[in-house]
Coordinates of C-alpha atoms in Angstrom, one line a residue:
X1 CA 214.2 39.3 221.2
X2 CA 217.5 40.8 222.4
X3 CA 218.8 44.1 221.0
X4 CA 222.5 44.6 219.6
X5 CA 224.7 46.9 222.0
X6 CA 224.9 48.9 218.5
X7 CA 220.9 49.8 218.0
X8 CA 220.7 50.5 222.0
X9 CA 223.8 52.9 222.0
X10 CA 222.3 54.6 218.8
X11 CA 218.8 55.2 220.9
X12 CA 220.6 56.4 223.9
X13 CA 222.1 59.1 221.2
X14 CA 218.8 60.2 220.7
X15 CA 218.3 63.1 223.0
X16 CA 217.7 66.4 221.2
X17 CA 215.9 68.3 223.3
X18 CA 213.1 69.6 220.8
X19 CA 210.7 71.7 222.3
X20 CA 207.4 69.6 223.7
X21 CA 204.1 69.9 224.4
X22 CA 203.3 69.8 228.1
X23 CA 200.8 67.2 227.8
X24 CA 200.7 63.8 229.2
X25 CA 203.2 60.6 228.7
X26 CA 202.6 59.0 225.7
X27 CA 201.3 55.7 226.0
X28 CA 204.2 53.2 226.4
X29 CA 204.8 50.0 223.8
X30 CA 206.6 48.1 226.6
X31 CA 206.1 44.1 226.3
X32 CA 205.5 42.6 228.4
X33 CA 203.8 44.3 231.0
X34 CA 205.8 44.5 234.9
X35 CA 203.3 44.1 237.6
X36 CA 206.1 45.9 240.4
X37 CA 207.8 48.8 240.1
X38 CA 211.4 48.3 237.7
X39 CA 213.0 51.8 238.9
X40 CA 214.5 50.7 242.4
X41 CA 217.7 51.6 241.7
X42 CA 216.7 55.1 241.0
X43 CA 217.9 57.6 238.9
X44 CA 220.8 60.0 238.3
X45 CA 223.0 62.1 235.4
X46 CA 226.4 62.8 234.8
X47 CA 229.1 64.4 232.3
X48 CA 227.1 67.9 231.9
X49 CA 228.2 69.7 229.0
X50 CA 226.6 73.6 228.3
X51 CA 224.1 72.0 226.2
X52 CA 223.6 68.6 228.1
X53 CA 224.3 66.0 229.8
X54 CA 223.5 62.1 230.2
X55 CA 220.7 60.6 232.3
X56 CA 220.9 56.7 234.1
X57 CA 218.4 54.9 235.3
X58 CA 218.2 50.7 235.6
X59 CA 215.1 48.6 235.1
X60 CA 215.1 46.0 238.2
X61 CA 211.7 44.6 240.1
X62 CA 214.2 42.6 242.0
X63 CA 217.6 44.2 242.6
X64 CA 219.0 41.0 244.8
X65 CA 218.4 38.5 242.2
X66 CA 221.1 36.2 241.7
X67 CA 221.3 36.1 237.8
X68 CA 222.0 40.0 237.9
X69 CA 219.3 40.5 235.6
X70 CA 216.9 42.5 238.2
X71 CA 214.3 39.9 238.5
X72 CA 213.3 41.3 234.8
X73 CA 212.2 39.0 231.9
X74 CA 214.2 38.4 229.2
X75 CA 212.8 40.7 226.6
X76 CA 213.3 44.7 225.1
X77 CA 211.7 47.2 227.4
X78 CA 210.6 50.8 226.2
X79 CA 211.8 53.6 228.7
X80 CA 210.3 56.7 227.7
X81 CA 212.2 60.2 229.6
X82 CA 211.6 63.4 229.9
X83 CA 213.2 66.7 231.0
X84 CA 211.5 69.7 232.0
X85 CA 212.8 73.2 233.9
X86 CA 210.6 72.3 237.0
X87 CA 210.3 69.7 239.2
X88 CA 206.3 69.3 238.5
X89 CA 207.2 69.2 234.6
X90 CA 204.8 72.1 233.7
X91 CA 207.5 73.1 231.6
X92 CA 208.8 70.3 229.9
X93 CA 212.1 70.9 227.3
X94 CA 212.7 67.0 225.9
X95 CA 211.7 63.8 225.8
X96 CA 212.1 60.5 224.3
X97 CA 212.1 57.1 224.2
X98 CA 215.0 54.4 224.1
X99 CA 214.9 50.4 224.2
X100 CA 216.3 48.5 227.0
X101 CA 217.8 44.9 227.6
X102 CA 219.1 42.0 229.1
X103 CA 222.7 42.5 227.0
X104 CA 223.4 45.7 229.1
X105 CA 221.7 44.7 231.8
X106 CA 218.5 47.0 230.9
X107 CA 220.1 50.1 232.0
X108 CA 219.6 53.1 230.1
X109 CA 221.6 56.2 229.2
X110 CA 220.5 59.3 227.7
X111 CA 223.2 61.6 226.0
X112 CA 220.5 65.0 226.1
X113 CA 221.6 67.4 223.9
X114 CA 220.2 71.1 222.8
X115 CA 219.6 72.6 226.5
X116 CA 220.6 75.6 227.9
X117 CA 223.9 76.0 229.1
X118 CA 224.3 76.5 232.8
X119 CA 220.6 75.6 233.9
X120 CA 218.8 73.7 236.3
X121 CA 216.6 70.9 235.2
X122 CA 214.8 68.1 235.9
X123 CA 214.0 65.1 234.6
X124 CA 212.5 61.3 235.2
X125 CA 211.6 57.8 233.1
X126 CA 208.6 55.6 232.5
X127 CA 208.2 52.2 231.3
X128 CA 204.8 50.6 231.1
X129 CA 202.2 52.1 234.2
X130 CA 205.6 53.1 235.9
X131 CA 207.2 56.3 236.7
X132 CA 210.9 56.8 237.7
X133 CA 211.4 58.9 240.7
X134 CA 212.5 62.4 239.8
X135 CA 216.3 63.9 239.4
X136 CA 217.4 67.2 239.1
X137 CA 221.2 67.9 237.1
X138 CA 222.6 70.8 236.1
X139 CA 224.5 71.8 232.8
X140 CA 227.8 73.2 232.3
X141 CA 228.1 76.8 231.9
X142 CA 229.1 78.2 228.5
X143 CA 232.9 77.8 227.2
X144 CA 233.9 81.4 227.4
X145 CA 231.7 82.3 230.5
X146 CA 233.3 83.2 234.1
X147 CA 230.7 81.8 236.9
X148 CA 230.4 83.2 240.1
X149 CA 230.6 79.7 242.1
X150 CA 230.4 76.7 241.6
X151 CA 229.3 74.4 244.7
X152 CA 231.2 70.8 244.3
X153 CA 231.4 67.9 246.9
X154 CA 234.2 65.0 246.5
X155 CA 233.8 61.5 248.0
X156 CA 234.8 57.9 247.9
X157 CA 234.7 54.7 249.6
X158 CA 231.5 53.5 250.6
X159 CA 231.3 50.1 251.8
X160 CA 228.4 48.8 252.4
X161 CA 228.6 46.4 255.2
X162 CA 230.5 48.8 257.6
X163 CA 227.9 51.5 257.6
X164 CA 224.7 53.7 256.6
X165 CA 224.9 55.8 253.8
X166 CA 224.0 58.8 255.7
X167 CA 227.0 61.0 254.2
X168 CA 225.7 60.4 250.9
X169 CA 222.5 62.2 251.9
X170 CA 223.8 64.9 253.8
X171 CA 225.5 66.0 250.5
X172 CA 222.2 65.6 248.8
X173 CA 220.8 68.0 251.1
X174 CA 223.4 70.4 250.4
X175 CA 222.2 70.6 246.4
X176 CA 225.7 71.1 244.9
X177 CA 226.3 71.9 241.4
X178 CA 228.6 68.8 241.0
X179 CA 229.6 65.7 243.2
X180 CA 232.6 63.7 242.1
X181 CA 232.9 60.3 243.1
X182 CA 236.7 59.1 242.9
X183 CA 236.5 55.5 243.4
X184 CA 235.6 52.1 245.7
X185 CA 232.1 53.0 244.5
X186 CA 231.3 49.8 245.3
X187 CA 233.6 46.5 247.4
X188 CA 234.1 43.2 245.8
X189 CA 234.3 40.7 249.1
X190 CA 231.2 38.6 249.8
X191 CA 229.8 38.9 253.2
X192 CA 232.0 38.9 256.9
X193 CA 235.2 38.7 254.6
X194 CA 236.4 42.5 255.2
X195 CA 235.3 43.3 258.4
X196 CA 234.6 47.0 260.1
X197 CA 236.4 47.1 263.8
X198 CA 232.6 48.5 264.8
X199 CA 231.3 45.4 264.0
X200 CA 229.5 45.1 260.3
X201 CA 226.3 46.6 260.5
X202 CA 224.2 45.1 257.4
X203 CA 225.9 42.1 254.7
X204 CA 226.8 42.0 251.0
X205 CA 224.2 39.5 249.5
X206 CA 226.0 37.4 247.2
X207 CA 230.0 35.7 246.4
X208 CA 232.5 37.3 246.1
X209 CA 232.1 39.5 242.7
X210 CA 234.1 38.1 239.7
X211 CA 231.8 36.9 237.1
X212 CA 229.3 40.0 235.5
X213 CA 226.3 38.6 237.0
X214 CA 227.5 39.2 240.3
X215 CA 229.3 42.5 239.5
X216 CA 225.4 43.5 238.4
X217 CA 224.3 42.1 241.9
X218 CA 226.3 44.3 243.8
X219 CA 226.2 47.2 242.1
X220 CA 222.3 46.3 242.6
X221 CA 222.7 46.4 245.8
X222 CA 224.4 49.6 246.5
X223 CA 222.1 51.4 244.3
X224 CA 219.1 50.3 245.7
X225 CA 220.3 51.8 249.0
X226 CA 217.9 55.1 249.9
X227 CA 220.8 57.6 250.7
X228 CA 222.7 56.7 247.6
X229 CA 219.9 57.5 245.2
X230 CA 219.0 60.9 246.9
X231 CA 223.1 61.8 246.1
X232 CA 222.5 60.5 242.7
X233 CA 219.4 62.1 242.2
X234 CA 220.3 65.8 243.4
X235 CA 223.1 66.7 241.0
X236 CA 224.9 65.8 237.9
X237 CA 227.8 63.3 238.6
X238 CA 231.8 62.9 237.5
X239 CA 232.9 59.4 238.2
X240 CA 236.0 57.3 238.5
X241 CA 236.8 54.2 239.6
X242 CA 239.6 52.9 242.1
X243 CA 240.4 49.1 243.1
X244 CA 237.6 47.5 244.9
X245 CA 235.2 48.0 241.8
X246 CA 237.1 45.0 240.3
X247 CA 239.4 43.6 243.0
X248 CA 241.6 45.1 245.3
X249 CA 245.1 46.9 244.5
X250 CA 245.2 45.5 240.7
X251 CA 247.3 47.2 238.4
X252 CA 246.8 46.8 234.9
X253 CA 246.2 43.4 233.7
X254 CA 247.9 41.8 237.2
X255 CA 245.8 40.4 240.1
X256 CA 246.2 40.9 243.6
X257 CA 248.3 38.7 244.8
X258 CA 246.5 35.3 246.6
X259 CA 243.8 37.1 245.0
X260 CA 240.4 34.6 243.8
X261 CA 242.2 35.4 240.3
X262 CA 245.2 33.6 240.4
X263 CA 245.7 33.3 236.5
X264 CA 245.9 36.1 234.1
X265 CA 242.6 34.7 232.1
X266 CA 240.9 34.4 235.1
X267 CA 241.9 37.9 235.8
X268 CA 241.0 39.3 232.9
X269 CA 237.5 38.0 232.1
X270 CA 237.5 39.1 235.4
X271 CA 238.7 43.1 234.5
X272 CA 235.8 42.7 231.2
X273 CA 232.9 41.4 233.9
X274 CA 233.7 44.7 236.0
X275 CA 234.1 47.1 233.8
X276 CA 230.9 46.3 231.4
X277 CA 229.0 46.2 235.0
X278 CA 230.3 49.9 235.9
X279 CA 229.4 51.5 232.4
X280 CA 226.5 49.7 233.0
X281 CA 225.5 51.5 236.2
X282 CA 226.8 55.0 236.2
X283 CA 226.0 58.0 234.5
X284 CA 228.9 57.6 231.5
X285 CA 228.7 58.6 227.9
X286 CA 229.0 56.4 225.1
X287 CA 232.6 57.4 224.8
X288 CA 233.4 55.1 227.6
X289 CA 231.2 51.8 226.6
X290 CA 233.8 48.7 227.3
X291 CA 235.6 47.0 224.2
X292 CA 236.3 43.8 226.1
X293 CA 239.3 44.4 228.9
X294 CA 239.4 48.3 227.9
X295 CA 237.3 51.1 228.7
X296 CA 238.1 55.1 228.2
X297 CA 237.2 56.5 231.1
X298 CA 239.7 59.5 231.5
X299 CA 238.4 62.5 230.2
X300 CA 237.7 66.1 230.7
X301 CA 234.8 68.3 231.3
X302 CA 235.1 72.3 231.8
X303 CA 232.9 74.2 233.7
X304 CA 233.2 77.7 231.8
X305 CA 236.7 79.6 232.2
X306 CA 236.3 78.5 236.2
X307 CA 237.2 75.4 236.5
X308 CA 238.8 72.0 234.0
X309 CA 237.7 68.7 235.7
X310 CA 240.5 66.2 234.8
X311 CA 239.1 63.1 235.4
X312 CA 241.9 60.3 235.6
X313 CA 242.0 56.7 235.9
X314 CA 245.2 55.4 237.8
X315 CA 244.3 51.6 237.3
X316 CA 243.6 50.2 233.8
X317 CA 247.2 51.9 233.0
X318 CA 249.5 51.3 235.9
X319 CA 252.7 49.5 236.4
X320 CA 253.0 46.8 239.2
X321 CA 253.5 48.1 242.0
X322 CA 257.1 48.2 243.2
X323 CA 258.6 46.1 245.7
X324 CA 256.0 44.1 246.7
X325 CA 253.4 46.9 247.4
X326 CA 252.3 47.3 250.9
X327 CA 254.1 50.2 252.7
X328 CA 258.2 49.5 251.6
X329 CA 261.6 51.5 253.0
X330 CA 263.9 53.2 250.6
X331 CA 262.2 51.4 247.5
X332 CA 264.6 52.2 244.5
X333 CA 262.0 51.0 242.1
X334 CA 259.5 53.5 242.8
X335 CA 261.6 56.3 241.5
X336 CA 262.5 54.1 238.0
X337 CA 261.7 56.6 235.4
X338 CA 260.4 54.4 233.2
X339 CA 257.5 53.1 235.4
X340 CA 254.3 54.9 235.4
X341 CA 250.9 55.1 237.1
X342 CA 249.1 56.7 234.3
X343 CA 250.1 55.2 230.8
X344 CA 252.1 57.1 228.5
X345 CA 248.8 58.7 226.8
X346 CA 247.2 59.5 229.1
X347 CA 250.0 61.3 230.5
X348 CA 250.6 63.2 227.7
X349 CA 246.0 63.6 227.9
X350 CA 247.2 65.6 231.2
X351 CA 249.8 67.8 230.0
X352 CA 248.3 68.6 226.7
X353 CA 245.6 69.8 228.6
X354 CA 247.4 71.6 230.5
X355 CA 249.0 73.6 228.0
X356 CA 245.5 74.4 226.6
X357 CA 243.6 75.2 229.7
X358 CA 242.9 78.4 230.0
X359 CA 240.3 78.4 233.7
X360 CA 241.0 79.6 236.4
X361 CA 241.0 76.3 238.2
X362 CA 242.6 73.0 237.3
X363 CA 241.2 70.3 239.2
X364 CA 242.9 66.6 238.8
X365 CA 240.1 63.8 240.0
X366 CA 241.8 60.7 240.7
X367 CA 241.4 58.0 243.5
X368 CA 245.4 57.5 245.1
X369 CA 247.1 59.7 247.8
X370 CA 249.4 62.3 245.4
X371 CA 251.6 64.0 247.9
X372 CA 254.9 62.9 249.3
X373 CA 253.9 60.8 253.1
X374 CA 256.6 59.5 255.1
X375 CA 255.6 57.1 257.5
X376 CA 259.2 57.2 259.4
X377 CA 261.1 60.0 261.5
X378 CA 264.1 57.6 261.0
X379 CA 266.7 59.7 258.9
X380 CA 268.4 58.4 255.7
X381 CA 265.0 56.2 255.6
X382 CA 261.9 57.2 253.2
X383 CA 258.9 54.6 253.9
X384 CA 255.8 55.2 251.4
X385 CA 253.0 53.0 249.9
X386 CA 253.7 51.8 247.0
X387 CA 249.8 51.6 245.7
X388 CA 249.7 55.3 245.7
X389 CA 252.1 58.1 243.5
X390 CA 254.7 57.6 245.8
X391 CA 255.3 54.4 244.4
X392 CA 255.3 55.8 241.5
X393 CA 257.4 59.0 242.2
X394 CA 258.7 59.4 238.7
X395 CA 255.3 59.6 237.3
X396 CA 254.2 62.2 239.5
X397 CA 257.2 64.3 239.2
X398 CA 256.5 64.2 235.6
X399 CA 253.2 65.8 235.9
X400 CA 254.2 68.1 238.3
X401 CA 257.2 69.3 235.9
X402 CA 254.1 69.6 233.2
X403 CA 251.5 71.7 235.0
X404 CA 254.6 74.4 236.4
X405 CA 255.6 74.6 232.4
X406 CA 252.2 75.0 230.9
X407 CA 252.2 77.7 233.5
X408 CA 248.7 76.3 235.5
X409 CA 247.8 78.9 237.4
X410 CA 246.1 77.1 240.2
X411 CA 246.6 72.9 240.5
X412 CA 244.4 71.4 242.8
X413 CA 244.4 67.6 243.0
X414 CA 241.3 65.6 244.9
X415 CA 241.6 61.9 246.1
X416 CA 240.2 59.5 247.7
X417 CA 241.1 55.5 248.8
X418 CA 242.8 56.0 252.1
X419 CA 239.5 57.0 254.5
X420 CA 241.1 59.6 256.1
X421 CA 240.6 63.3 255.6
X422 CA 243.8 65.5 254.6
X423 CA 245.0 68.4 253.2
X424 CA 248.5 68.9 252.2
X425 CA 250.6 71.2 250.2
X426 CA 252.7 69.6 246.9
X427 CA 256.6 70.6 246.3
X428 CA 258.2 70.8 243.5
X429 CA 261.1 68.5 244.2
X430 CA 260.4 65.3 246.5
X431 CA 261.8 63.5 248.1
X432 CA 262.5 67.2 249.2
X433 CA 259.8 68.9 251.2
X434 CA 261.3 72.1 251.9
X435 CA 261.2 73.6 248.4
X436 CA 258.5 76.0 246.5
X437 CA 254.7 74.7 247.4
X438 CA 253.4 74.7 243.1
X439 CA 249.7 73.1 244.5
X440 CA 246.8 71.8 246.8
X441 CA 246.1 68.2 247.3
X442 CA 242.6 67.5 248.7
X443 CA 242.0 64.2 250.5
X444 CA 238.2 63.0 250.9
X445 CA 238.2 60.4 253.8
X446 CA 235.4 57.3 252.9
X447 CA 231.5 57.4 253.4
X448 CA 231.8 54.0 255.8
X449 CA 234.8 52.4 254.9
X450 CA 236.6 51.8 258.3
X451 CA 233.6 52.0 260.3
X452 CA 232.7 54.7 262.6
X453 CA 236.3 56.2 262.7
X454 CA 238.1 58.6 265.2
X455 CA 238.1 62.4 266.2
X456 CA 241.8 63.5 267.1
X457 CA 243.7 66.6 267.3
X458 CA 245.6 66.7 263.8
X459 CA 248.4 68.2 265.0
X460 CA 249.3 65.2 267.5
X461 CA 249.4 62.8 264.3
X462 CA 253.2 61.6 264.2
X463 CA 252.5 61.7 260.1
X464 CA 251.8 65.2 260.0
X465 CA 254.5 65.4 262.4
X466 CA 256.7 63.8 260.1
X467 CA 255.5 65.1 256.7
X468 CA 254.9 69.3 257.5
X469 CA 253.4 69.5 254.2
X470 CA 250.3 68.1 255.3
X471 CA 248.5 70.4 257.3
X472 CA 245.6 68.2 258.4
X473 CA 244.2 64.5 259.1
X474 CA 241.1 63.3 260.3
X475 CA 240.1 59.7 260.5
X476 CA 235.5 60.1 260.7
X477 CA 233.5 59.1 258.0
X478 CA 232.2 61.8 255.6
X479 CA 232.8 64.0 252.4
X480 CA 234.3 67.5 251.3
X481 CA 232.5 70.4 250.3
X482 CA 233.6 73.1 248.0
X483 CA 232.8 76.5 246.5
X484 CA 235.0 77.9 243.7
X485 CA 235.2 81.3 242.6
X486 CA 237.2 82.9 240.7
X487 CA 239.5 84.2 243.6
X488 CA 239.3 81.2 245.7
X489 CA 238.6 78.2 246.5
X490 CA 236.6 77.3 250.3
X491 CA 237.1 73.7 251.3
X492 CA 234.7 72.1 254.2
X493 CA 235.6 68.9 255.5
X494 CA 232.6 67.1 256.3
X495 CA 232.4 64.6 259.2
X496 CA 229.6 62.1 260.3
X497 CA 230.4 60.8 263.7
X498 CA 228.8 57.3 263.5
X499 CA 227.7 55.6 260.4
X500 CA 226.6 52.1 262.3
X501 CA 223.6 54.2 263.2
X502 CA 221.0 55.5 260.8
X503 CA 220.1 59.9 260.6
X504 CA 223.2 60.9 262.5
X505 CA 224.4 64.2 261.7
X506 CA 227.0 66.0 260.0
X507 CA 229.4 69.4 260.7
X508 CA 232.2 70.9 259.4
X509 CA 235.8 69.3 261.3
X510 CA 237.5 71.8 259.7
X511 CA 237.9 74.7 256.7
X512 CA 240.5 76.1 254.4
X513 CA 240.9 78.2 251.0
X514 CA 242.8 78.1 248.6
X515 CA 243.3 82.0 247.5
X516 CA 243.9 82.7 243.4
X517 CA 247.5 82.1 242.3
X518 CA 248.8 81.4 246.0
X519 CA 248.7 77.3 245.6
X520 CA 248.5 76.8 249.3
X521 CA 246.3 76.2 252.4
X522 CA 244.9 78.7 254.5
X523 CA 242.9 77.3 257.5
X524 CA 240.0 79.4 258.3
X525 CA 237.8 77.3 260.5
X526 CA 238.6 74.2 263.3
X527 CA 236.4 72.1 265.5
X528 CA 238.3 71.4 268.0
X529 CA 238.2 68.0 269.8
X530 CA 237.3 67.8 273.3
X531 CA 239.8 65.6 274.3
X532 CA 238.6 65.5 278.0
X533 CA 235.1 62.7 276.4
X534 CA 236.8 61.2 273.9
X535 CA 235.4 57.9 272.7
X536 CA 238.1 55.4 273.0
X537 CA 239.1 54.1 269.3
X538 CA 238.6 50.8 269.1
X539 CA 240.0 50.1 265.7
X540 CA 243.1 47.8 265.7
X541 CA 245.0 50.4 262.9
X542 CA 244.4 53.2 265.7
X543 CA 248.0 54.1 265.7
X544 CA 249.7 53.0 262.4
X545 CA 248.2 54.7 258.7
X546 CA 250.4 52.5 256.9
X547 CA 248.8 49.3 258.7
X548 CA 245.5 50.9 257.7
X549 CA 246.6 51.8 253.5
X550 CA 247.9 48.3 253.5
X551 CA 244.9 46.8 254.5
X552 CA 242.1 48.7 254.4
X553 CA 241.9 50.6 251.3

């Protein structure tokens, strides 16, 4: 018999972490009994709070099946978890058990409660004779406190078909405190539909995602990938999502155009399939459980007095985009004062918590490029993307205007969506460049999407050339790593060369920090490309970033 989506949320609330005995697992009351192992897709957490955080896992003895159901049979499963202060669980802190089933497709989430503020657990699941592999998280320090560092990594983009994963583990390996994943999580197109110029190196199984079965497929898919669950499994996780979780470059309750949408019903049973499938799979408080077409999924988390993790969504809210979207010249519409990429409340989320922040750090996670980029030296002519803020240029100024009057003292925005590495500098006044820099924008380039990528000298790029805000590009495959103090924040931007080949390695392209109060970059560290054995870029959007934002991202 099916549970009601009101008796599993009230389980998942159950998590206060009571003291245990370290003895043995309980024995399970699971019907019926799985004869292969339901936790492929792994494990992971997310949210931390000082006294907890959510845990994830997702019963599935067959990730691929078509139905989206995990090859599991229709009935309630009990998923017994535990968390302990070691990774051996000698010294176990809570436990629990929760019921699991077919209406969200039996994943699970844990809202722990009662544990120690800034600590490092561990914790795993069991259902029946099986036991979940094991994840470590990490909770928030407390309110007031002042932490020496925090270690966070930023990505986005992975799509499956162009590469391995192999950037996902490297950041496993580096056990941050936090990873922040800022969107395209996942891609939408069925197999040989979006192609990488390398050549794609493994398929999506499935159509092309639009109904929630097939939504639960994919995201199957990707979770049940090796690399991806050691990321997960190694640190406590912020998420938002971009486009390609639903379908690419939709704005609010509008399809793509030519899109396999083409009505606005389609479209929106569409929006409710996709977003049901994402809470379903990520590591998301009740808070942000779908009410049909809506979900809340902006929202803040603090990490002590350091840092205030905005976490934005510039999708479910956004105006069309103007003129056509693509890459447009001199677009009047994108400076219309009344169009926004936000939504009025959760612009007025963002200032307001402004205004009441009192860290160190204030650090916007969203998915589009922030930052002013022209794509023309031709004067009198300002050519921009209208999918990102500067086709919403307005909206952006808006926020800017709120964090210089709540007095911010150090704005640092992070994005993702264009896979490309950059690092610019934010004015107060665009389409002016030359006035007062009032914040860092960070740019994470994608984990595969694009294929292998390009080394090139930064400084050759006309855009940079163009834009001399925007200190640095790089077009590899990868991540960013971080370490914030309280005087400063040390960026690494992490490159893989290859991702059409498994276990290649990573390194640092290049470095910069952000010091206290001074809202700009400061390189400190370049690889510099050996331009004399360069590997000839075969990728047809070599030459042109706006061919590659139209099409690509």
């Amino acid at each position: 018999m099916r549970l009601s989506r009101r008796i599993l949320l009230a389980s998942s609330a159950a998590g206060a972490a009571a003291a245990v005995p370290a003895t043995g697992w309980a024995q399970s009351n699971t019907h019926p009994t799985l004869d292969s192992d339901p936790f492929t897709l792994g494990v992971a957490s997310g949210d931390p709070e000082p006294d907890g955080v959510v845990l994830w896992t997702r019963l599935a003895v067959n990730p691929l099946a078509e139905d989206g159901m995990g090859g599991m049979p229709n009935a309630a499963f009990d998923v017994e978890w535990e968390v302990a202060r070691d990774d051996r669980f000698r010294h176990r802190v809570a436990r629990g058990e929760v019921q699991t089933a077919a209406e969200i497709g039996y994943s699970v989430h844990i809202e722990v409660d009662g544990l120690r503020p800034g600590h490092e657990y561990y914790y795993r699941f069991k259902t029946g004779k099986w036991t979940s592999p094991v994840g470590r998280t990490v909770t928030a320090p407390p309110r007031n406190a002042m932490p020496e560092a925090l270690r966070m990594a930023f990505a986005s983009c992975s799509q499956y078909e162009h590469g391995y994963f192999t950037a996902y583990r490297h950041m496993a390996e580096s056990r941050p405190d936090l990873i922040l994943h800022l969107g395209d999580y996942q891609y939408e197109y069925k197999a040989k539909v979006y192609n990488s110029p390398d050549g794609n190196v493994r398929d999506h199984e499935g159509p092309e995602t639009v109904s929630l079965a097939t939504y639960r497929q994919r995201h199957a898919q990707y979770k049940a990938d090796p690399d991806l669950q050691l990321a997960h499994a190694a640190a406590p996780w912020l998420v938002v999502w971009d486009d390609h979780e639903t379908e690419n470059n939709w704005a609010d309750e509008i399809p793509e155009a030519g899109s396999d949408t083409p009505t606005p019903a389609d479209f929106l049973a569409r929006r409710a399939a996709a977003f049901q499938a994402y809470w379903e799979n990520m590591p998301l408080r009740r808070s942000s459980v779908p009410e049909g077409i809506d979900m809340q999924l902006y929202r803040r988390v603090r990490w002590g007095r350091l840092a205030n993790f905005h976490m934005m969504d510039t999708r479910q809210y956004r105006d069309d985009q103007a003129c056509g979207d693509g890459t447009q010249s001199n677009c009047a519409d994108a400076w219309d004062e009344s169009r926004t990429i936000t939504g009025e409340a959760q612009e007025e989320w963002l200032i307001d918590g402004f205004h009441s922040s009192r860290a160190r750090w204030d650090i916007l996670g969203q998915q589009v490029f922030f930052t002013q980029r022209d794509n023309t030296a031709a004067a009198d002519v300002l050519r921009t993307s209208m999918d990102g803020w500067d086709g919403y240029a307005a909206s952006r100024q808006r926020i800017i205007d709120g964090w210089l009057e709540a007095g911010v003292r150090n704005p640092v925005v992070l994005t993702g969506d264009v896979h490309t590495h950059w690092a610019g500098e934010i004015k107060t006044g665009f389409p002016d460049i030359t006035g007062e820099t009032v914040g860092v924008e960070l740019v994470a380039t994608s984990i595969t999407s694009g294929g292998n990528g390009v080394d090139s000298v930064p400084e050759d790029n006309s855009v940079l050339k163009i834009n001399p805000h925007i200190k640095f590009r790089n077009a590899q495959r990868g991540y960013v790593e971080t370490v914030i103090t309280p005087d400063q924040m040390d960026v690494d931007f992490k490159v893989v060369p290859q991702v059409t080949v498994q276990d290649a390695p990573v390194y640092t392209r290049r470095s910069y920090t952000i010091a206290d109060r001074e809202r700009a970059l400061h390189q400190t560290y370049d690889r510099p490309v050996d331009t004399a054995n360069m590997t000839t870029n075969t990728s047809p959007f070599a030459g042109s970033d706006e061919l590659a934002d139209d099409y690509l991202n």
